[in-house]
Amino acid sequence: MAHITLNQYLQQVLEAIDSRDGAFCAEMLSFKHPHVANPRLQLSSPEEKCQQLLEPPYDEMVAAHLRCTFAVSNHDFVEAYKCQTVVVQYPLSFQAHKEENCSSSLCMCGKGKVGDMLEKAAEQLMSCFRVCASDNRAGIDDSKKWGMLFLINQLFKIYFKINKLHLCKPLIRAIDSSNLKDDYSTAQRVTYKYYVGRKAMFDSDFKQAEEYLSFSFTHCHRSCQRNKRLILIYLLPVKMLLGHMPTHQLLKKYDLMQFADVTKAVSEGNLLLLNEALVKHETFFIRCGIFLILEKLKIITYRNLFKKVYHLLKTHQLPLDAFLVALKMMKVEDVDIDEVQCILANLIYMGHIKGYISHQHQKLVVSKQNPFPPLSSVS
Amino acid sequence: MAVNAAQQAPTPNWPYGSNSSGEGQVHENPEWEKARKALASITKSQNSTKTSPTNLTPQQTGPYQPTDSPAMQQQQYYQQWYQQNQQQYAGYPYPYNYYYPMPPYGGPYPPGQYGVQGGYQTPTTPTGQAPAMPMMEDQSSSYSSQPPPPATPQPPPQSPTSTDQPPPPPIPPPPNAQFPPSPSQTPYNPNGTLPYSPTDSNPMMQGYNSGQIRPGYQGYQAPAYLPPQQQAPGQGPYGGPGRVDAKKPNNSNMNKGDQQPWQRMKQAPGTGAVKFNIQKRPYVMGNQNFTSGDQAPGLASPTAANPSPGSAPGTSNTSTGSAQTRPQDWPQAMKEYVQRCFTACESEEDKDRTEKVLKDLLQSRLQDGSAYTIDWTREPLPDLKPKQSRWEAIPQRSQENAIGRGGATRGRGGARLGNYRNVFSQRSPSSSSSRSSSRSPSPHSRHRDRSRHHRSDSGSQSDSSMSSDLRLPLSRRQQKAARGRGGERGRGRGAAGERGRGRGKANRGRRNMEDLSGGIGKKRKGGNAGLDFHDPNREAKKQSRAARFHTKLRTEPLVLNINVFDLPNGTQEGLSWDECPIVGTCQDITKNYLRLTCAPDPSTVRPVSVLRKSLIAVKAHWKSNQDYVYACEQMKSIRQDLTVQGVRTDFTVEVYETHARIALEKGDHEEFNQCQTQLKALYKDCPSDNVGEFTSYRLIYYIFTKNSGDLTTELVYLTPELRADPCVAHALELRTAWALGNFHRFFRLYKNAPRMAAYLIDKFVERERNLALRAILKTFRPSVPVEYVQSSLAFPDLDSCVAFLTGLGVTFTPSDPSKIDCKVSSVSLTTS
């Protein structure tokens, strides 16, 4: 396949079209297929040949595709993108999986592009998506709706890249209302939940995020270590926020040792270490977009720290000064008694501490039963 | 001729579908001949076959008119149609039938309109073909409804002094108008070309009208029918020949050489049936007319080309035909293609049709030169399908009925019926593809089909050779054999697709005919019934089905339409300004802002030097007057002038920063954001000292919008230097405090906000206070002093704090109004 001539290639495409073999046809237009690397197919002007063999619009598609391979091989991604756009202009008559691969190749091209290209790509995909979504007539088996999830995933990918998470909402709604929701391929569902989980995390809906990301992680194919790692990058902070600390083994297995110190600091209530860890791996965390999430671990850390104070003092009436000392030990700058009250207030408000502050006596009065409820039970 | 030989070969018992090899061979020749003919005809047409007046003469010569113009071809359909009608009237002695009966009916149009547009336009416009189909229907339905042609009495048909070349009125005149000119035009065209010219339709009308005048016809016939008849009279003897020409232009061409014998063979079968045919084709002596009529369309179309309405001598045609292409010169591929087309034909009708289609196609190809460039091997075989298919059956019946009713001339009527049916049959193969028939291929029906087929064949053959009655049966058989042969061969070569189609149609047509016409068909049945039974039929159907998916390659070269994308957002404007920089000349320090709707006029634009003064003036005015409306307008006009002149310098930055600050101070977030956006872009080119300040504003603004996504991206791009900037550092701290809900720290930072950050924080400070208060009320027991709240939440003074608290419905402890009853307040706050 990798060394076929142009004529052979076109012949195959023609056969695929004639025999309505959408899957194969899609392969022939896909960028994941080995034919892409075939120098014999990388032509700068394949129009004429295609025109002779295929009927419109297929000839145009194939020609554009071939030229696209040519452009990619020359690392001319912009040109490639333009070609690919042409390819994708004809989604209307395709079966679902055909579209899938079309757009998949589009996204591969899109990667190399700057932001506005991505947005254009998103528009193209969106039009494909609309076609899929509006395909109500076809039977369930060959409905274009099967292509929806794939397109949505690609759209997610772009939207996350260009930071337009708000655009994801209608897509999620479309899938939620789809009766095929649970029948899509596992791979697609894993991807979908991964993105939806990430979105939920950014929306601070950690319970949901944990649910989606856990699904993703557990259903992700075991050989897809890279994907699993990607999922973990988001699943770990969420889990930690909810009180589940990753084991050292897990971090090691997926090469996520950046989290090791964070994990340790949080569970120990070591605010100092946490700050150091965050600063140390700040770029990594920021690049992954989880820095702000990890920062929220400080609250958990406070809780753990104060829990230690409680255990040390072994009383239900804790003087606020004790917490002040603890915070100062952690080298929190400019901390004063009012801030201690503020932090405590937040912890109590969020349910991490059962008790109240007596402003008059400057004491924290904690519940005699389970004053620091386990994180997993909180909110 | 080989053909003759084939005829001679008696296949007395023609087995179904069995094509004896020997016969097949014999038949090959005819096909080749056809091909040759077609080519020849094309060349002729191109060369502008002279339509010699002699040919046109009402006598048999008529058929020979070489009318190659495409217009003619278009009209094929009409002709067929017309023929039908004529056949009905066949009984009439009018030898002159016009080809264009169609127009009067104005098929596509509602019957009422009849006179006006429909009839006339359709023929003229190339698109007219499409309408032709509907016309058929309309006829059936509209027979009664159609008003008889306008009362304006036409000159008696014969009377009209037919000028050979009536001026072709390009636009169909209103019906009435038409009539007057008509007499002169049509009927007498010696050339016979007239019928073909679109304009001729008018003459048709005339004829029609005149026909109406005749009482006799009207009596038994529905008005709709009348027109054709009448036309005939009007046209007189000439019309007849002209029509013939149209039908059998091929013959004319063909006739020139060997081909005549071939045609004779065909004729034979038709002869038996009808008496009245004579009128149509004077030269065809006997009944054959009917059949001939059917075939005629096929043949006619290719030749039909004579576009020039009046072209008496056909010389005009010659001119059009480009001498360029001689058959010898044709690309080999094209010749082969023609061959393929003919081998794909299974029946004579198919061949005829193919011929005409090919003629059009090749002609156009040759003329535009594409014949030498396109890939003939991939060229689809011509689609023989006539478009009228479905509608025919119905109209026929109705017509028959009408005829039957017409009691007046019984004998005639009967005769007509016969003719009529024949016509139908003939016609149907080409045109009508009733789907039902195709679906249910019962052997019986096939037999019938066969029989009809024969008939039709005979008709076609009859055209050329009058005498060959005896030969007829033989010729038919041969033809059949040839067909079978052709089919097989075609398959073998893989060209079968088209042929299949042709077949399918033919079969369907035949069936229809059967249904409609009982008598004649049955006669034939007995003899021929079995013939069609061979597989090819089925295969043909399959192939015809497959043919639907036949690839149509695009004809024009494919050009990838790689679109040029819009320029990236921000730059577009800038680029356009950069391309045509203008320098303002306006010296006014102040200027009102007007949104530009057209190219800027330099006289109204201030140069940078003036703008500097303007900025200072605006600042001063702002400091002294705090008139935001004025300041904003002035700032916007300054910005506009800068944009128009493409100025992107430190001064531009200063202007935007100034405006942003003023807008921020007054809480005009719209302008503020515009400035921020511009500043972000400007800072890349002209970094200023205030980058940190405005970066911090941006961060804070993200806090305000709770846009954690953008916040994260912003964090990514923060350089260490920027982080060190006091403003940015403050904003970052603020963000941290905000994220952790550390209101104490948050409000402390709020109080210490550098520069104008506090203005921005003001936007959401209420929101944060509210949240903080909830936490406080839930946490503190039993009460909390108002002072604590005031200091924690950074209220400037106690009163404002109390006002805030009471505004939220906070309850103070009864004993001490300076303390908040947290429990009660918390409940009310959460419920509220």
Coordinates of N, CA, C and O in Angstrom, one line a residue, chain B residues 19 31 41 70 87 162 166 225 324 354 417 481 484 517 570 580 612 688 744 771 806:
Chain B
N19 N -29.4 -15.9 -30.3 CA -28.8 -15.2 -31.5 C -27.9 -16.2 -32.1 O -26.8 -16.6 -31.5
E31 N -24.4 -2.7 -37.9 CA -24.0 -1.7 -36.9 C -22.9 -0.9 -37.3 O -22.9 0.3 -37.0
S41 N -22.9 11.5 -41.1 CA -23.9 12.6 -41.0 C -23.3 13.7 -40.2 O -23.6 14.9 -40.5
P70 N -28.4 21.9 -33.7 CA -28.8 21.4 -32.4 C -30.2 21.7 -32.1 O -30.9 20.9 -31.5
Q87 N -50.7 11.2 -36.1 CA -51.2 9.8 -36.5 C -52.7 9.7 -36.2 O -53.4 9.1 -37.0
S162 N -47.0 30.1 -48.9 CA -45.9 29.9 -48.0 C -44.7 30.5 -48.6 O -44.2 30.2 -49.7
P166 N -40.1 31.9 -43.6 CA -40.8 32.9 -42.8 C -39.9 33.5 -41.9 O -39.0 32.8 -41.3
Y225 N -56.9 17.7 -29.9 CA -56.4 16.9 -31.0 C -56.4 17.7 -32.3 O -55.6 17.5 -33.1
Q324 N -13.6 21.9 -40.3 CA -12.5 21.4 -39.5 C -12.4 19.9 -39.5 O -11.4 19.3 -39.7
T354 N -29.3 6.5 -30.7 CA -27.9 6.6 -30.4 C -27.3 7.6 -31.5 O -26.5 8.4 -31.2
L417 N -57.4 4.9 -35.1 CA -57.0 4.2 -33.9 C -55.8 3.4 -34.2 O -54.8 3.4 -33.5
A481 N -32.0 -10.4 -34.5 CA -30.7 -11.1 -34.4 C -29.6 -10.1 -34.1 O -28.8 -10.3 -33.2
G484 N -29.8 -8.9 -30.7 CA -29.3 -9.8 -29.7 C -27.8 -9.8 -29.7 O -27.1 -9.7 -28.8
S517 N -52.5 -0.8 -27.3 CA -53.0 -1.2 -28.6 C -53.1 -2.7 -28.6 O -52.2 -3.4 -28.4
G570 N -6.7 40.8 13.7 CA -6.3 42.2 14.1 C -5.6 42.8 12.9 O -5.7 44.0 12.7
C580 N -2.2 52.0 2.2 CA -2.4 53.4 1.7 C -2.4 54.4 2.8 O -3.4 54.9 3.3
R612 N -0.7 65.1 19.4 CA -0.1 65.3 20.7 C -0.7 66.4 21.5 O -0.9 66.3 22.7
S688 N 5.9 49.5 26.7 CA 6.0 50.8 27.4 C 6.3 50.4 28.9 O 6.3 49.2 29.3
H744 N -9.7 37.9 53.8 CA -9.0 38.9 54.6 C -7.8 39.4 53.8 O -7.6 40.6 53.7
L771 N -19.8 36.9 49.5 CA -19.3 35.6 49.8 C -18.6 35.5 51.1 O -18.9 34.6 51.9
T806 N -27.2 45.8 56.5 CA -28.7 45.9 56.6 C -29.3 45.6 55.2 O -30.4 45.1 55.1

